[in-house]
């Protein structure tokens, strides 16, 4: 009966382990913090999103997180880390041995034994603790990868919409340049303008055409980048807003944003989990005392049986090198944690400084664009009254288009700065301001 109980105990200890602790709560809360509750993942995208499905940057994020193949890869890697945590909870299989010996006087003698690693059973709680810390690090790295994918989609959406607006303004500018060119040709035919003025207008028209071609080429690149960020095979069928929305200009609480970054950045959680993992590994090496094998079991020999103990004697390897290596890794993890904290603080600081400057630029550019529109309207009114020539009206309208281009650049710069702040604090991109 005792042998049966011992066998059952060994098998039970070898089999006991919890199910893989895959936890997606942290992932869901991190995605909710950036303004999306996308299910992870719904399936790879075979078709582009329907019209109106990419009305703002958050729509692009939701689509990418639901359909990008990279999401499948990232979550699969997390499942692999969870399987390693499961493996850490398993005790090693018991070892059975059998030997048949022929006696000199005839007949056979059977010897057999059953051994289980007592060291592995005693070390199981610490082994699980180390694997738990490694799994927390893997979860934080998964969150970081998904947030990077979301920021990539937001950045590509902003750049694509802005470039589309630039291309539209340059198309209008080319139309005005062609009108000026046609007017110049007519005036040259009547002898009203000289060759120098005619060539200058022709050069301006060629420059406008060149700018439009470059803008359309850039638009193709940005839309391709957006398709890549969304996980699509191509940019065909993508429908985006015609105008980049106005970014919100709001008061910034730097201290609150620094605190938000410290609490939310997955890189800090990953560094902290690695620090905990190396700490557990150091404690394991300290407690072992250089002994890494203790086997306990049962052996039956001839007409007797009884317990058997095997232990590795630390005569040559007392674990000094392993302890020194574990201590070095623990110190490195502590330093990496401090470096990550300071890096996040610098990132938030840079993003806030950039945002303040870009908001200042946007206010000045908006004022410039307003004056350009007023001047164009005045020139149109004076021309209608017969007080200003038609070419002056066209030139003032072209200046208004160029001011509009500068305004698009300034709005995009503010959105990019807001993206940098959101990335530095692992938070949501602010909602666009109503015009």
XYZ file of C-alpha atoms in Angstrom:
435
model
C 0.000 0.000 0.000
C 2.826 2.412 0.818
C 4.370 1.874 -2.602
C 1.068 2.648 -4.302
C 0.597 5.779 -2.241
C 4.096 6.929 -3.068
C 3.533 6.298 -6.767
C 0.259 8.204 -6.734
C 1.845 11.086 -4.831
C 4.666 11.359 -7.339
C 2.286 11.345 -10.266
C 0.053 13.940 -8.615
C 2.983 16.227 -7.906
C 4.190 15.869 -11.464
C 0.791 16.731 -12.894
C -0.216 19.626 -10.671
C -0.140 22.977 -12.453
C -2.566 25.729 -13.137
C -3.937 26.444 -16.595
C -2.066 28.996 -18.712
C -2.837 32.355 -17.044
C -3.464 34.399 -20.214
C -4.757 37.747 -18.956
C -6.021 40.338 -21.392
C -7.388 42.772 -18.794
C -4.274 44.946 -18.917
C -4.361 44.939 -22.704
C -8.035 45.906 -22.820
C -7.571 48.702 -20.269
C -4.522 50.049 -22.149
C -6.457 50.135 -25.409
C -9.397 51.776 -23.678
C -7.006 54.436 -22.372
C -6.070 55.407 -25.932
C -9.711 55.733 -26.924
C -10.597 52.403 -28.517
C -12.399 49.288 -27.355
C -11.560 47.229 -30.427
C -11.927 43.490 -30.089
C -8.562 41.752 -30.460
C -8.515 40.726 -33.224
C -11.660 40.192 -35.325
C -9.779 38.822 -38.335
C -7.403 39.884 -41.035
C -8.699 42.552 -43.380
C -9.503 41.374 -46.859
C -11.211 44.538 -48.039
C -10.664 48.242 -47.289
C -13.011 49.838 -44.773
C -16.356 51.066 -46.132
C -16.948 54.769 -46.927
C -17.068 56.875 -43.795
C -15.286 54.253 -41.687
C -12.091 56.337 -41.501
C -13.597 59.673 -40.542
C -11.001 60.310 -37.828
C -7.762 58.911 -36.452
C -9.504 56.758 -33.847
C -11.366 54.928 -36.603
C -8.027 54.058 -38.184
C -6.763 52.729 -34.843
C -9.858 50.584 -34.297
C -9.626 49.115 -37.800
C -5.914 48.346 -37.462
C -6.306 46.640 -34.083
C -9.166 44.508 -35.382
C -7.649 43.444 -38.682
C -3.876 43.926 -38.814
C -2.008 40.597 -39.119
C 0.652 41.950 -36.776
C -1.899 41.856 -33.962
C -2.268 38.107 -34.475
C 1.521 37.709 -34.305
C 1.848 39.789 -31.138
C -0.931 37.913 -29.342
C 0.508 34.583 -30.466
C 3.831 35.522 -28.862
C 1.962 36.328 -25.657
C 0.294 32.908 -25.764
C 3.765 31.393 -26.044
C 4.885 33.309 -22.948
C 1.782 32.088 -21.114
C 2.637 28.513 -22.067
C 6.077 28.964 -20.509
C 4.393 30.119 -17.314
C 2.288 26.963 -17.393
C 5.391 24.881 -17.943
C 7.017 26.460 -14.876
C 4.224 25.102 -12.687
C 4.712 21.535 -13.822
C 6.865 19.221 -11.770
C 9.246 16.996 -13.744
C 8.009 13.540 -14.641
C 9.065 10.790 -12.213
C 11.813 8.504 -13.429
C 11.221 4.758 -13.361
C 14.029 2.239 -13.709
C 14.014 -1.526 -14.139
C 16.852 -4.028 -14.325
C 16.726 -7.786 -14.935
C 19.788 -9.699 -13.658
C 20.493 -13.388 -14.132
C 21.776 -15.130 -11.061
C 24.878 -17.293 -11.332
C 22.995 -20.328 -10.070
C 20.152 -19.783 -12.508
C 16.998 -17.767 -12.469
C 16.371 -14.098 -12.860
C 16.301 -11.226 -10.397
C 14.303 -8.041 -11.057
C 15.274 -4.685 -9.618
C 13.197 -1.542 -10.128
C 12.872 1.937 -8.706
C 10.881 5.133 -8.922
C 12.499 8.542 -8.417
C 11.177 12.079 -8.276
C 13.138 15.332 -8.130
C 12.634 16.722 -4.662
C 14.663 19.807 -5.598
C 12.220 20.664 -8.405
C 9.254 20.277 -6.052
C 10.804 22.487 -3.396
C 11.847 25.079 -5.975
C 8.429 25.137 -7.646
C 7.035 28.280 -5.881
C 10.097 30.343 -6.769
C 10.116 28.971 -10.294
C 6.473 29.972 -10.705
C 7.177 33.430 -9.273
C 9.964 33.965 -11.801
C 7.739 32.777 -14.657
C 4.907 35.040 -13.463
C 7.223 38.049 -13.613
C 8.371 37.006 -17.095
C 4.727 36.742 -18.180
C 3.976 40.217 -16.800
C 6.897 41.529 -18.809
C 5.565 39.783 -21.934
C 2.118 41.282 -21.341
C 3.596 44.767 -20.991
C 5.630 44.270 -24.162
C 2.449 43.147 -25.945
C 0.691 46.318 -24.842
C 3.662 48.379 -26.038
C 3.565 46.676 -29.447
C -0.180 47.273 -29.820
C 0.164 50.911 -28.766
C 2.968 51.371 -31.308
C 0.684 49.916 -33.981
C -2.093 52.293 -32.930
C 0.223 55.326 -33.034
C 1.458 54.284 -36.461
C -2.132 54.173 -37.746
C -2.915 57.584 -36.238
C 0.225 59.152 -37.672
C -0.411 57.713 -41.140
C -4.053 58.893 -41.072
C -3.072 62.463 -40.135
C -0.335 62.591 -42.775
C -2.586 61.155 -45.498
C -5.456 63.578 -44.849
C -3.070 66.551 -44.635
C -1.345 65.577 -47.867
C -4.686 65.164 -49.611
C -5.675 68.681 -48.518
C -2.348 70.057 -49.779
C -2.828 68.372 -53.149
C -6.323 69.881 -53.452
C -5.029 73.385 -52.662
C -2.191 73.004 -55.161
C -4.655 71.870 -57.821
C -6.614 75.078 -57.227
C -3.375 77.058 -57.357
C -2.470 75.450 -60.698
C -5.869 76.393 -62.095
C -5.259 80.015 -61.079
C -1.738 79.895 -62.563
C -3.186 78.627 -65.834
C -5.674 81.504 -65.848
C -2.816 83.934 -65.294
C -0.857 82.284 -68.088
C -3.802 82.498 -70.486
C -4.299 86.169 -69.558
C -0.589 86.866 -70.091
C -0.652 85.221 -73.518
C -3.661 87.284 -74.510
C -2.012 90.483 -73.289
C 1.218 89.592 -75.083
C -0.727 89.105 -78.306
C -2.191 92.571 -77.886
C 1.249 94.003 -77.106
C 0.245 94.952 -73.557
C 3.044 93.018 -71.787
C 6.635 92.374 -72.637
C 8.555 89.165 -73.060
C 10.017 89.264 -69.528
C 6.590 89.388 -67.869
C 5.275 86.691 -70.179
C 8.180 84.358 -69.350
C 7.783 85.027 -65.616
C 4.115 83.984 -65.737
C 4.979 80.881 -67.781
C 7.616 79.928 -65.199
C 5.133 80.401 -62.355
C 2.696 78.093 -64.136
C 5.413 75.441 -64.584
C 6.367 75.729 -60.914
C 2.743 75.287 -59.866
C 2.462 72.185 -62.045
C 5.682 70.789 -60.554
C 4.470 71.379 -56.985
C 1.177 69.627 -57.715
C 2.938 66.600 -59.245
C 5.225 66.344 -56.198
C 2.250 66.666 -53.833
C 0.338 63.917 -55.629
C 3.385 61.639 -55.497
C 3.687 62.319 -51.762
C -0.032 61.567 -51.379
C 0.476 58.162 -53.009
C 3.283 57.419 -50.535
C 1.270 58.526 -47.512
C -1.805 56.533 -48.544
C 0.414 53.496 -49.057
C 1.843 54.007 -45.563
C -1.697 54.247 -44.193
C -2.669 51.015 -45.951
C 0.355 49.337 -44.396
C -0.567 50.662 -40.948
C -4.102 49.314 -41.400
C -2.852 45.912 -42.503
C -4.228 46.221 -46.052
C -2.626 44.894 -49.221
C -3.062 48.206 -51.022
C -4.436 51.730 -50.720
C -7.091 51.329 -53.415
C -10.568 52.078 -52.120
C -9.450 54.117 -49.114
C -11.773 57.088 -48.590
C -10.554 59.827 -46.268
C -11.879 63.238 -45.203
C -11.049 66.103 -47.527
C -9.763 68.340 -44.747
C -7.597 67.845 -41.691
C -9.662 68.807 -38.629
C -8.696 71.634 -36.345
C -6.555 70.417 -33.442
C -7.654 71.375 -29.935
C -5.652 74.090 -28.221
C -5.899 73.543 -24.492
C -4.069 74.223 -21.272
C -1.355 71.664 -20.469
C -0.742 70.330 -16.961
C 2.816 69.070 -17.281
C 2.956 67.498 -13.827
C -0.265 65.553 -14.417
C 1.001 64.282 -17.761
C 4.290 63.151 -16.209
C 2.322 61.255 -13.552
C 0.095 59.750 -16.256
C 3.131 58.525 -18.160
C 4.618 56.927 -15.039
C 1.386 55.031 -14.384
C 0.556 53.977 -17.932
C 3.677 53.463 -20.002
C 4.001 49.710 -20.667
C 7.770 50.056 -21.028
C 7.971 50.952 -17.335
C 5.813 47.970 -16.373
C 7.998 45.701 -18.502
C 11.149 47.040 -16.851
C 9.623 46.587 -13.396
C 8.569 43.016 -14.205
C 12.083 42.231 -15.420
C 13.501 43.682 -12.207
C 11.198 41.398 -10.203
C 12.105 38.383 -12.346
C 15.843 38.879 -11.883
C 15.281 39.383 -8.166
C 13.514 36.034 -7.910
C 16.264 34.394 -9.947
C 18.845 35.822 -7.544
C 16.972 34.462 -4.531
C 16.745 31.051 -6.175
C 20.490 30.949 -6.741
C 21.141 32.064 -3.147
C 18.873 29.407 -1.637
C 20.204 26.503 -3.672
C 23.657 26.681 -2.085
C 25.074 25.118 -5.228
C 22.866 22.036 -4.932
C 20.793 21.596 -8.046
C 19.718 17.951 -7.783
C 17.914 16.170 -4.929
C 16.034 13.010 -5.970
C 13.774 11.038 -3.655
C 12.173 7.737 -4.525
C 11.627 4.073 -3.864
C 13.866 1.136 -4.822
C 13.113 -2.560 -4.750
C 16.066 -4.955 -4.777
C 15.866 -8.713 -4.315
C 13.547 -9.296 -1.373
C 13.785 -5.812 0.110
C 12.624 -2.358 -0.782
C 12.875 1.078 0.756
C 13.363 4.794 0.134
C 16.273 6.109 -1.892
C 17.835 9.566 -1.788
C 20.233 11.019 -4.353
C 21.833 14.407 -3.930
C 24.391 16.277 -5.999
C 27.306 17.227 -3.754
C 28.644 20.748 -4.478
C 32.301 19.787 -4.309
C 33.508 21.459 -7.519
C 30.650 23.785 -8.451
C 29.218 25.533 -5.405
C 27.146 27.950 -7.486
C 29.363 31.025 -7.070
C 29.377 31.812 -10.785
C 25.607 31.346 -11.081
C 24.985 33.596 -8.099
C 27.350 36.241 -9.471
C 25.633 36.073 -12.858
C 22.176 36.354 -11.265
C 23.325 39.305 -9.149
C 24.723 41.039 -12.230
C 21.459 40.558 -14.112
C 19.524 41.918 -11.126
C 21.725 45.026 -11.017
C 21.343 45.486 -14.762
C 17.549 45.210 -14.500
C 17.538 47.804 -11.718
C 19.583 50.172 -13.870
C 17.379 49.553 -16.911
C 14.343 50.403 -14.786
C 15.895 53.729 -13.807
C 16.889 54.425 -17.426
C 13.348 53.700 -18.593
C 11.892 56.104 -16.025
C 14.228 58.901 -17.052
C 13.693 58.197 -20.746
C 9.925 58.463 -20.358
C 10.308 61.724 -18.429
C 12.487 63.177 -21.198
C 10.045 61.996 -23.848
C 7.133 63.749 -22.134
C 9.210 66.900 -21.681
C 10.203 67.001 -25.369
C 6.652 66.355 -26.530
C 5.244 69.168 -24.386
C 7.902 71.637 -25.529
C 7.267 70.744 -29.163
C 3.509 71.075 -28.687
C 3.829 74.556 -27.164
C 5.941 75.783 -30.095
C 3.700 74.218 -32.733
C 0.587 75.732 -31.149
C 2.267 79.153 -31.221
C 3.101 78.642 -34.886
C -0.482 77.590 -35.661
C -1.904 80.769 -34.128
C 0.429 82.943 -36.205
C -0.225 80.955 -39.402
C -3.971 81.097 -38.856
C -3.760 84.873 -38.594
C -1.700 85.022 -41.776
C -4.241 82.864 -43.625
C -7.100 85.068 -42.396
C -5.410 88.200 -43.748
C -4.664 86.465 -47.051
C -8.341 85.540 -47.439
C -9.395 89.097 -46.612
C -6.935 90.460 -49.161
C -8.217 88.057 -51.826
C -11.802 89.058 -51.086
C -10.848 92.751 -51.289
C -9.075 92.225 -54.612
C -12.125 90.414 -55.995
C -14.380 93.264 -54.890
C -12.085 95.940 -56.343
C -11.884 94.037 -59.614
C -15.664 93.800 -59.763
C -15.807 97.557 -59.251
C -13.233 98.104 -61.974
C -10.610 99.454 -59.583
C -8.107 96.561 -59.857
C -6.875 94.459 -62.780
C -7.847 90.804 -63.148
C -4.288 89.527 -62.795
C -3.956 91.184 -59.378
C -7.098 89.420 -58.281
C -5.715 86.061 -59.460
C -2.403 86.665 -57.706
C -4.109 87.511 -54.426
C -6.125 84.303 -54.708
C -2.916 82.349 -55.273
C -1.408 83.948 -52.186
C -4.469 82.838 -50.242
C -3.911 79.250 -51.450
C -0.284 79.381 -50.339
C -1.369 80.706 -46.949
C -3.833 77.807 -46.814
C -0.956 75.424 -47.512
C 1.009 76.898 -44.616
C -2.066 76.505 -42.417
C -2.330 72.812 -43.335
C 1.352 72.391 -42.424
C 0.803 74.110 -39.075
C -2.307 72.056 -38.260
C -0.505 68.845 -39.133
C 2.452 69.873 -36.948
C 0.146 70.370 -33.963
C -1.508 66.996 -34.581
C 1.906 65.354 -34.752
C 2.832 67.015 -31.455
C -0.405 65.800 -29.897
C 0.438 62.333 -31.156
C 3.842 62.615 -29.480
C 2.221 63.627 -26.181
C -0.297 60.781 -26.453
C 2.491 58.286 -27.190
C 4.623 59.588 -24.314
C 1.750 59.246 -21.849
C 0.061 56.136 -23.370
C -3.203 58.065 -23.539
C -5.841 58.967 -26.108
C -5.403 61.462 -28.897
C -7.584 64.537 -28.114
C -10.807 65.043 -30.003
C -10.710 67.474 -32.905
C -11.968 70.996 -32.256
C -15.201 72.051 -33.923
C -14.690 74.714 -36.587
